[in-house]
mmCIF file of C-alpha atoms in Angstrom:
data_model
loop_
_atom_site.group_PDB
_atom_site.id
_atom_site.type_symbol
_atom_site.label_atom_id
_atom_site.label_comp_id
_atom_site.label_asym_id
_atom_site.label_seq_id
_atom_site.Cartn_x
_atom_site.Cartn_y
_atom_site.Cartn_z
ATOM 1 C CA UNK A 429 -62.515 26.949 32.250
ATOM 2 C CA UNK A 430 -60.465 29.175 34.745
ATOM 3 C CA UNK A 431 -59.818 26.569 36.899
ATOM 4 C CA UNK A 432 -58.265 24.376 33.579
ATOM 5 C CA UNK A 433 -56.267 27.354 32.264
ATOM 6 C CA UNK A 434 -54.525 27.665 35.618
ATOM 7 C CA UNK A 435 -54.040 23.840 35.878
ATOM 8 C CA UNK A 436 -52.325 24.423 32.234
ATOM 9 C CA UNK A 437 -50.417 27.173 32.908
ATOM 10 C CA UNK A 438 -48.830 25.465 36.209
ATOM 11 C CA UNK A 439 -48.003 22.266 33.461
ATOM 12 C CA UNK A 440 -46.293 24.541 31.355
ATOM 13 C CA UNK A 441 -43.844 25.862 33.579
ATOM 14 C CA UNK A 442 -42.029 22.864 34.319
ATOM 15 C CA UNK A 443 -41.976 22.496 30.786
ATOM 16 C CA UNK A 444 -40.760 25.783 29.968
ATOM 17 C CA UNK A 445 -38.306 25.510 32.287
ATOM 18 C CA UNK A 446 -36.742 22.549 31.045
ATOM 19 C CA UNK A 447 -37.023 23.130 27.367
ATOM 20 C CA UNK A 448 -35.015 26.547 28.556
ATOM 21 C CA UNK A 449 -32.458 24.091 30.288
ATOM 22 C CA UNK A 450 -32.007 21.589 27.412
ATOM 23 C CA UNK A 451 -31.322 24.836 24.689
ATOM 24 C CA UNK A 452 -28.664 26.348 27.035
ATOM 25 C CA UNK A 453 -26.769 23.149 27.318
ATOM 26 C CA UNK A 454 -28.049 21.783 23.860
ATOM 27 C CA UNK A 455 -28.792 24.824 21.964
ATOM 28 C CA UNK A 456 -26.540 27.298 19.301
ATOM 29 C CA UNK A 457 -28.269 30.207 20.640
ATOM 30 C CA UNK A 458 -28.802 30.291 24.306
ATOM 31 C CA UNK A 459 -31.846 31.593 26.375
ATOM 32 C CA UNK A 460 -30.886 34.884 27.219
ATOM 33 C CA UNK A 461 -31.805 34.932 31.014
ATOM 34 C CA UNK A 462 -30.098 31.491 31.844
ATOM 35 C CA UNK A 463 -26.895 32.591 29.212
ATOM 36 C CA UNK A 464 -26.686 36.313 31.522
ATOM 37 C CA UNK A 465 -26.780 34.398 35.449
ATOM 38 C CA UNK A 466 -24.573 31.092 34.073
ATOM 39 C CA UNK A 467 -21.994 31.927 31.083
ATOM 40 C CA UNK A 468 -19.430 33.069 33.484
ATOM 41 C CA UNK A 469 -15.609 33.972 32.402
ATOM 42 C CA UNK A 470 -13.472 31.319 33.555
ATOM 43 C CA UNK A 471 -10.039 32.377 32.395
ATOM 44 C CA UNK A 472 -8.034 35.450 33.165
ATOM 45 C CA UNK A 473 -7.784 38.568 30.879
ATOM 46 C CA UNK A 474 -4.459 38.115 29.712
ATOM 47 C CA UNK A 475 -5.600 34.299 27.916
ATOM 48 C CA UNK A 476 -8.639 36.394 26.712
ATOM 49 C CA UNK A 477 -6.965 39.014 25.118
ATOM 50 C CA UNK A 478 -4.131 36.420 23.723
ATOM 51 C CA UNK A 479 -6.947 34.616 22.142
ATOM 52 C CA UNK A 480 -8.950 36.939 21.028
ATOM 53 C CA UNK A 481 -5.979 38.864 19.512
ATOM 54 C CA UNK A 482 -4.698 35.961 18.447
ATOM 55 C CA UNK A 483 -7.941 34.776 16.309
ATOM 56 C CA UNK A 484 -8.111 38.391 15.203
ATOM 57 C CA UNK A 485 -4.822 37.726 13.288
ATOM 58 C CA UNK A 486 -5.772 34.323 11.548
ATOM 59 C CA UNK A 487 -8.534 35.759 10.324
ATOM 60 C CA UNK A 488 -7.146 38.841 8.716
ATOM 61 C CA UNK A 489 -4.610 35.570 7.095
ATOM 62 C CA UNK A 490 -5.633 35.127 3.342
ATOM 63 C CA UNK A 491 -7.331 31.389 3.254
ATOM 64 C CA UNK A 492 -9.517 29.563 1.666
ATOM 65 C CA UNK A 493 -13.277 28.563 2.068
ATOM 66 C CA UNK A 494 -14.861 25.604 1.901
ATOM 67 C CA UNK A 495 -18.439 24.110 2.624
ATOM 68 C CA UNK A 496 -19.682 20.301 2.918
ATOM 69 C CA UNK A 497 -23.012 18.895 3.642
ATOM 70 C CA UNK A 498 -23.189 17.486 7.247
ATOM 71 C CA UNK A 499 -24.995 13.657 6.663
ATOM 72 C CA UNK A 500 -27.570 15.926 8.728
ATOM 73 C CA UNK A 501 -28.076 18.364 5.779
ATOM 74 C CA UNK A 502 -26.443 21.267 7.474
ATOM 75 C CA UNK A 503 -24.075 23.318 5.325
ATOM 76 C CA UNK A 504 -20.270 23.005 6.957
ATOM 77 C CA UNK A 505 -17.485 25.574 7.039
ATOM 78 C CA UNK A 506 -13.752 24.449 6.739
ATOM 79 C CA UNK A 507 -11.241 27.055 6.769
ATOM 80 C CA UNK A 508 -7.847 26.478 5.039
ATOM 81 C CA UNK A 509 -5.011 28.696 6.059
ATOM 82 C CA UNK A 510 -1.457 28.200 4.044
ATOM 83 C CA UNK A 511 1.944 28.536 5.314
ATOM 84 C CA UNK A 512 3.272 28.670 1.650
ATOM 85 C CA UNK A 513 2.356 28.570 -2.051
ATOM 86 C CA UNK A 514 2.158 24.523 -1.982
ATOM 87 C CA UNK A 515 -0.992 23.409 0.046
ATOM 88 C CA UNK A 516 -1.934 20.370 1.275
ATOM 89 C CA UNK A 517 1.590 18.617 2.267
ATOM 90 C CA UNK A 518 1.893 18.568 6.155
ATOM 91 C CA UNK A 519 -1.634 19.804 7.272
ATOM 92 C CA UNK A 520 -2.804 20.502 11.372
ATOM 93 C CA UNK A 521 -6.421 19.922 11.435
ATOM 94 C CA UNK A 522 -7.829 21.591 14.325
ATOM 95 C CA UNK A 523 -10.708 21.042 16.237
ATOM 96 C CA UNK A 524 -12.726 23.867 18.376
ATOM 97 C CA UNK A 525 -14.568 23.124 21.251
ATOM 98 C CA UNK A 526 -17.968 24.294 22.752
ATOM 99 C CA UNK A 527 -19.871 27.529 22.293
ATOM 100 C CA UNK A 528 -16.873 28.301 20.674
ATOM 101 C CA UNK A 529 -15.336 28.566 16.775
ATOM 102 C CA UNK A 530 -12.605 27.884 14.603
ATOM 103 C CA UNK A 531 -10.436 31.078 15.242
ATOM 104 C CA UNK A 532 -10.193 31.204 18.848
ATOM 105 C CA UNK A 533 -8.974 28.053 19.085
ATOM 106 C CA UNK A 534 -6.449 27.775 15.347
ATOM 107 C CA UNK A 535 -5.325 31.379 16.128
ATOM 108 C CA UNK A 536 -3.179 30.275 19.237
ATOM 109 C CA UNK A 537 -1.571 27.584 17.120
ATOM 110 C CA UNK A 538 -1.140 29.686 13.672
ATOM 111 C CA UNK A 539 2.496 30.679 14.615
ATOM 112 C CA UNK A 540 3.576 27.219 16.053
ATOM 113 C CA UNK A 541 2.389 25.460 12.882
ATOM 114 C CA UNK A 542 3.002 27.365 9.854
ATOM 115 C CA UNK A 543 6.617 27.728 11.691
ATOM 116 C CA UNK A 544 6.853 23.936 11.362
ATOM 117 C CA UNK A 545 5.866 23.663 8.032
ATOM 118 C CA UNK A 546 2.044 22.808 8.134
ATOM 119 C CA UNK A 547 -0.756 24.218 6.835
ATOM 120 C CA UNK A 548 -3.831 24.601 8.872
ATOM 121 C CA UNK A 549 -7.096 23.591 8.716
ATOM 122 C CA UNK A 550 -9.732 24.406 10.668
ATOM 123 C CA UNK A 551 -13.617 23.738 10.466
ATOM 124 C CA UNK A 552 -16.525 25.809 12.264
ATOM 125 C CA UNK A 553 -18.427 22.711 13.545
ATOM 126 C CA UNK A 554 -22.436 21.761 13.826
ATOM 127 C CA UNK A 555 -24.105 24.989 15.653
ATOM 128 C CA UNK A 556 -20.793 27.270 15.473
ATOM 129 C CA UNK A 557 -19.310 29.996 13.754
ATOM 130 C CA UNK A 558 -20.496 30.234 10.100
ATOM 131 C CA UNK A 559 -21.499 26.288 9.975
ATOM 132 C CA UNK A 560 -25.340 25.180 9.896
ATOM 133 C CA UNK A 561 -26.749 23.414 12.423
ATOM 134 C CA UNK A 562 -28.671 23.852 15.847
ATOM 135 C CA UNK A 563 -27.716 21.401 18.138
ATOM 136 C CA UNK A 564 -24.336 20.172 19.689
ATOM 137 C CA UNK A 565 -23.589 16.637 18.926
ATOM 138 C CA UNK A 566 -21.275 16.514 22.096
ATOM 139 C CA UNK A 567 -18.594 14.411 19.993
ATOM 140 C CA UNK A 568 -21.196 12.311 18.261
ATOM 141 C CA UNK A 569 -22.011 15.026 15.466
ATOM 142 C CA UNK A 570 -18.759 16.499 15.420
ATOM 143 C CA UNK A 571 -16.357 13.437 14.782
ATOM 144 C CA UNK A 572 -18.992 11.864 11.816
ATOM 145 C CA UNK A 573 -18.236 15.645 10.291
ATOM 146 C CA UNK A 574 -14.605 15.959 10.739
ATOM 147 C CA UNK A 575 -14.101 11.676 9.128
ATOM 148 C CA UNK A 576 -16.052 13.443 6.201
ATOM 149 C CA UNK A 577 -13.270 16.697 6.148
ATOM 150 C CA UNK A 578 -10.446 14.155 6.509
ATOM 151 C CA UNK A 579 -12.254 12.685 3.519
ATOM 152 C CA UNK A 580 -12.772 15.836 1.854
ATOM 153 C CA UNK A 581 -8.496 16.798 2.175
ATOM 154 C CA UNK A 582 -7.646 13.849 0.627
ATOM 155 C CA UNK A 583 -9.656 14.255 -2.176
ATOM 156 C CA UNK A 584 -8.987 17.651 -2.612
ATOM 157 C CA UNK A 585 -4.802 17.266 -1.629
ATOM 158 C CA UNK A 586 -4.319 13.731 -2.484
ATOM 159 C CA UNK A 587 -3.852 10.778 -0.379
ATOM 160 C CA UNK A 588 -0.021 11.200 -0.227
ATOM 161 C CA UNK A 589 -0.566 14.062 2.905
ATOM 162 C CA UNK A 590 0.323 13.706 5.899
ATOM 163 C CA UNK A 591 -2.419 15.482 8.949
ATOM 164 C CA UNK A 592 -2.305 16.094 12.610
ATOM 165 C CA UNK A 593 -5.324 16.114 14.317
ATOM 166 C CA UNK A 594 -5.106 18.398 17.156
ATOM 167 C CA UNK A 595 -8.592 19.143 19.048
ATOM 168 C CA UNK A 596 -9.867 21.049 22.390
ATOM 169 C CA UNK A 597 -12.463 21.059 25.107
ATOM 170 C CA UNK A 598 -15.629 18.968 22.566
ATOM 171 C CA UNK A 599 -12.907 18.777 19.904
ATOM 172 C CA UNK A 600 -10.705 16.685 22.640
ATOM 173 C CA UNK A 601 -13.567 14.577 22.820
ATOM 174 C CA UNK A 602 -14.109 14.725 18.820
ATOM 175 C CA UNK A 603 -10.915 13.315 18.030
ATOM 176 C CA UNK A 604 -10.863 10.774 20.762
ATOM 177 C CA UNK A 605 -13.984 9.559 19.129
ATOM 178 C CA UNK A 606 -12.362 9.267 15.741
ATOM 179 C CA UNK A 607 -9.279 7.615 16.596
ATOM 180 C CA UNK A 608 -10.094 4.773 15.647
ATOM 181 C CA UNK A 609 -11.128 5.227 12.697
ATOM 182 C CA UNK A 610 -8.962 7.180 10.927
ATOM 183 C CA UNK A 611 -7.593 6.573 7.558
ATOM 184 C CA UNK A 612 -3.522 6.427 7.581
ATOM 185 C CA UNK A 613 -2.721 9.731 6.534
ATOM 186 C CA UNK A 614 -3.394 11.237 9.880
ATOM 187 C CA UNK A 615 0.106 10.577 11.264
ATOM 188 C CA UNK A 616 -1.141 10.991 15.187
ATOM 189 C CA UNK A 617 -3.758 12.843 17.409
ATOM 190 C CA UNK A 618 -3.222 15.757 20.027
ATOM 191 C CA UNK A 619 -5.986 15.946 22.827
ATOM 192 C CA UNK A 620 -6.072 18.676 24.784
ATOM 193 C CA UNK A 621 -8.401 18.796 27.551
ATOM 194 C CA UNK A 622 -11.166 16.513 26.153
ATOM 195 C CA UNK A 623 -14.187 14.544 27.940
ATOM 196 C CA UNK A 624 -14.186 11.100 28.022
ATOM 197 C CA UNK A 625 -18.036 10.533 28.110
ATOM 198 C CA UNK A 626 -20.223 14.158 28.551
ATOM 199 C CA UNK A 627 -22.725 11.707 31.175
ATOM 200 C CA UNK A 628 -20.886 12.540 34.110
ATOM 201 C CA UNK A 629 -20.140 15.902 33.332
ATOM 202 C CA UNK A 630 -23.858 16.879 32.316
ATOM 203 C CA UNK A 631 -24.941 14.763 35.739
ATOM 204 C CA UNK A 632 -23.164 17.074 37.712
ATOM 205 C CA UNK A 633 -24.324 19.978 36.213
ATOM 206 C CA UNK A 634 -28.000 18.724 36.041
ATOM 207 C CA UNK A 635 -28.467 16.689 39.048
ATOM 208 C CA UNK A 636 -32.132 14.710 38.922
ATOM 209 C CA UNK A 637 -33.381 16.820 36.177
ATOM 210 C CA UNK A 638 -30.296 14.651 33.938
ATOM 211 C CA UNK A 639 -32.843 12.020 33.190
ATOM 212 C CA UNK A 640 -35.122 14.208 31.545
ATOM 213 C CA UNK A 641 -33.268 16.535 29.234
ATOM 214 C CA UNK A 642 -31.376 13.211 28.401
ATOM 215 C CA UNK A 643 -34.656 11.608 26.834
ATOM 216 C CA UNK A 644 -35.101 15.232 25.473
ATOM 217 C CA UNK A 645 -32.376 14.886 23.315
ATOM 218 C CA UNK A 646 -32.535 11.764 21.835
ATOM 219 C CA UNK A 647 -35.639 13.102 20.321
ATOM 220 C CA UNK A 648 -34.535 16.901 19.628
ATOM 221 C CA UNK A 649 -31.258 16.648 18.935
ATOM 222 C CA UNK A 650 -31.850 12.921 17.696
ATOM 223 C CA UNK A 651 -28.724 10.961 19.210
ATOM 224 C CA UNK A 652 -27.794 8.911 22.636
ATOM 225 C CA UNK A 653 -25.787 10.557 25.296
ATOM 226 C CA UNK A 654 -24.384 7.363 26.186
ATOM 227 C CA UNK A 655 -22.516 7.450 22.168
ATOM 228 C CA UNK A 656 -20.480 10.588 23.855
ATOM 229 C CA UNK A 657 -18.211 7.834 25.422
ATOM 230 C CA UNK A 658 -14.828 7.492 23.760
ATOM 231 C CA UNK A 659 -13.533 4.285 25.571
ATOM 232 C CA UNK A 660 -14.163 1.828 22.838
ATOM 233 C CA UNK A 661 -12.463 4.211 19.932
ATOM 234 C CA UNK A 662 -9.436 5.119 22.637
ATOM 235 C CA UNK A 663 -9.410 1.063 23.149
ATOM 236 C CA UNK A 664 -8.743 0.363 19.356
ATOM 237 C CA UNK A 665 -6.636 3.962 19.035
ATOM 238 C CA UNK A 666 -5.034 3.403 15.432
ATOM 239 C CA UNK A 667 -2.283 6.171 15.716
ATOM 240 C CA UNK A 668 -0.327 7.945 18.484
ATOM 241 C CA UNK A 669 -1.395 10.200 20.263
ATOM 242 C CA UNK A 670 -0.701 13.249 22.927
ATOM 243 C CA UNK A 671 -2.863 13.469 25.698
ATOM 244 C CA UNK A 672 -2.865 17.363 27.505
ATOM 245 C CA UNK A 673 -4.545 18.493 30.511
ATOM 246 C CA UNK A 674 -4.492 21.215 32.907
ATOM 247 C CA UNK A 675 -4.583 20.292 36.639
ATOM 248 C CA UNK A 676 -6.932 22.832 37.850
ATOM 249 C CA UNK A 677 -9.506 22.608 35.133
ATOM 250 C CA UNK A 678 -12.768 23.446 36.160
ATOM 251 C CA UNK A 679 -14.793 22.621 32.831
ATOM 252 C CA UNK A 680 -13.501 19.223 31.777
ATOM 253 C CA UNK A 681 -12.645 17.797 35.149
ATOM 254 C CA UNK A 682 -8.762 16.760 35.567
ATOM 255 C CA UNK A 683 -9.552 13.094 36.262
ATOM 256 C CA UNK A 684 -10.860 13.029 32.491
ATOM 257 C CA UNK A 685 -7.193 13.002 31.377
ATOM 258 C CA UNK A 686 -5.300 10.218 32.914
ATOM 259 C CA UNK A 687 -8.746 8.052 32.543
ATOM 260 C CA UNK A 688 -8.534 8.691 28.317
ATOM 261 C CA UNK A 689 -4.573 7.998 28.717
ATOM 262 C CA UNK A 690 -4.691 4.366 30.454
ATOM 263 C CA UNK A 691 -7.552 3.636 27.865
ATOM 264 C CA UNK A 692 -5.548 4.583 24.912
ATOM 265 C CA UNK A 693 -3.691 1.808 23.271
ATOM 266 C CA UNK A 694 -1.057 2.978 21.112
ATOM 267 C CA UNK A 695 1.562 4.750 21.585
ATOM 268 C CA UNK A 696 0.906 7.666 23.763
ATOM 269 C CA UNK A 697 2.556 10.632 25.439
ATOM 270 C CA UNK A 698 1.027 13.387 28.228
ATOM 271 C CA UNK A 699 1.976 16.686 29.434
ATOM 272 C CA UNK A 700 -0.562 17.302 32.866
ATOM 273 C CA UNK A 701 0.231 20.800 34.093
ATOM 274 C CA UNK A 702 -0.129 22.265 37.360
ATOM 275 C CA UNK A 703 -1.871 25.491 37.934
ATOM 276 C CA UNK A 704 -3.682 25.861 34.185
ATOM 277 C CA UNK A 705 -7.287 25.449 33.438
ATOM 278 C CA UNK A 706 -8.812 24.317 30.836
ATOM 279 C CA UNK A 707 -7.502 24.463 27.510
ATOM 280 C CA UNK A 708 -4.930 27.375 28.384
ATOM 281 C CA UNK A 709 -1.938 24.862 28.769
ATOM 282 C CA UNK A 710 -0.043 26.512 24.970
ATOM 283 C CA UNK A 711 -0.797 29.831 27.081
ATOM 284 C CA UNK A 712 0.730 29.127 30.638
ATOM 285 C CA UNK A 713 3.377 26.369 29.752
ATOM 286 C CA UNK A 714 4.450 26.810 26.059
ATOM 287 C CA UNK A 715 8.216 25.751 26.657
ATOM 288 C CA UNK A 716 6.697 22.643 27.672
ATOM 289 C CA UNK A 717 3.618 21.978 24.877
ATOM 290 C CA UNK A 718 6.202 22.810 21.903
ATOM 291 C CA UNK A 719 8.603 20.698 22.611
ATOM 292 C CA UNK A 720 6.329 17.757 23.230
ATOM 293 C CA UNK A 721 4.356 18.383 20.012
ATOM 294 C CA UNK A 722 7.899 18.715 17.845
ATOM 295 C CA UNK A 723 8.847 15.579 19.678
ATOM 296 C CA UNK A 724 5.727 13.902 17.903
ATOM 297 C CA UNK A 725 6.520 15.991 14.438
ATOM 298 C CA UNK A 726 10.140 14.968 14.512
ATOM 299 C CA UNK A 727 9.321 10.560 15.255
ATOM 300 C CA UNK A 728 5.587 10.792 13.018
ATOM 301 C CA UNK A 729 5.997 13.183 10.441
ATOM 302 C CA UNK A 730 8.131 12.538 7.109
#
């Protein structure tokens, strides 16, 4: 019996060990011990405290709540922040990215959109901020949630509105995915520092222990890494779109960008910046992202 209990206990720590890999990268709440040693700061202090102060400010914005069942049962935040008495005219739906939430990423944006004339939108997605939900669907959850929002806004606005979808980091991904499938009020797409398929990325990251939490997740999480890939949506892209990327981004690798632009089909734009990581191009080059995105506002938007 002591000889089978320490054949079991040497099983199990493989298996703890990757069931603690698969929830860090997977997971809404990380393992402690692997979140302390890898969840390092990437940016400097002065994008920190701009976002941070930043999301501080939307928040404190009077808005509107509203929740939608995920096709996964999970209960869904969307956050709906006016510029003016009238809602749902011009609205910029935007899309968070990992580990992250809907503030820190809208917040940046608040004062650049509500100047133009849009509302904002802004959902908490699967696993973040006050949505349900354990598991990141690496694009695959995420854009099946924000087609149902898009559905939602038009129901609750009318059809006659007009949206930009603008989305980061996993939201760059998100509305890659969807762009192909969006109905025509969404007048065109902004991608900022997306992932083109999360294989590569993850296989980097994971080296030969990929295989495994890969098979772990089609039967945790429940979906196919290989669905992460946006080249077949980017092929059949059914609106413009802007594609932005910072040269020296460490998270979503550069070459990520000018791959998802030569697979995009319609009518297309990019602003590639030098010396900016990732998703900190409105913070280091905003007399450069403005204009591009009112260049898009002024030829899209009625």
């Amino acid at each position: 019996m002591k000889k089978r209990g320490i054949i079991l206990a040497a099983a199990a720590v493989p298996a703890l060990a990757a069931a603690n890999v698969y929830n860090f990268i997977f997971a809404r709440t990380r393992p402690p011990i692997l979140n302390a040693l890898l969840d390092k700061k990437t940016h400097n202090a002065d994008y920190y405290a701009r976002r941070d102060g930043n999301a501080e400010l939307l928040r404190q914005q009077v808005h509107v709540c509203y929740t939608m069942q995920s096709e996964r049962g999970e209960t869904l935040q969307g956050n709906y922040y006016p510029c003016g008495t009238k809602f749902g005219k011009k609205i910029a739906f935007i899309v968070h990215g990992y580990h992250s939430e809907h503030a820190e990423t809208a917040g940046m944006f608040r004062e650049f959109y509500h100047s133009r004339g849009f509302d904002i939108f802004a959902p908490d997605n699967t696993a973040s901020g006050l949505s349900g939900g354990n598991w990141f669907g690496y694009d695959v959850f995420e854009s099946a949630d924000c087609l149902k929002w898009l559905e939602f806004l038009r129901d609750e606005f009318g059809s006659d509105i007009q949206v930009v979808l603008h989305g980061f980091s996993l939201g760059g991904a998100t509305v890659m995915k969807m762009s192909s499938r969006v109905p025509d009020f969404v007048k065109f797409i902004v991608e900022d520092s997306g992932f083109t398929d999360a294989r590569p990325i993850l296989k980097s990251q994971l080296g030969p222990a990929y295989g495994l939490i890969a098979e772990m997740n089609k039967h945790i999480a429940g979906y196919d890494l290989r669905d992460t890939d946006v080249s077949a949506s980017l092929a059949e892209a059914a609106v413009p779109m802007l594609f932005v990327h910072g040269e020296d981004d460490l998270t979503v690798p550069f070459s990520n960008a000018p791959r998802a632009f030569g697979m995009c089909t319609s009518d297309k734009d990019c602003l590639f910046t030098a010396g900016t990581k990732h998703i900190e191009t409105m913070h280091t080059h905003p007399e450069e992202y403005a204009p591009k995105l009112d260049a898009f506002i002024a030829k899209y938007i009625k």
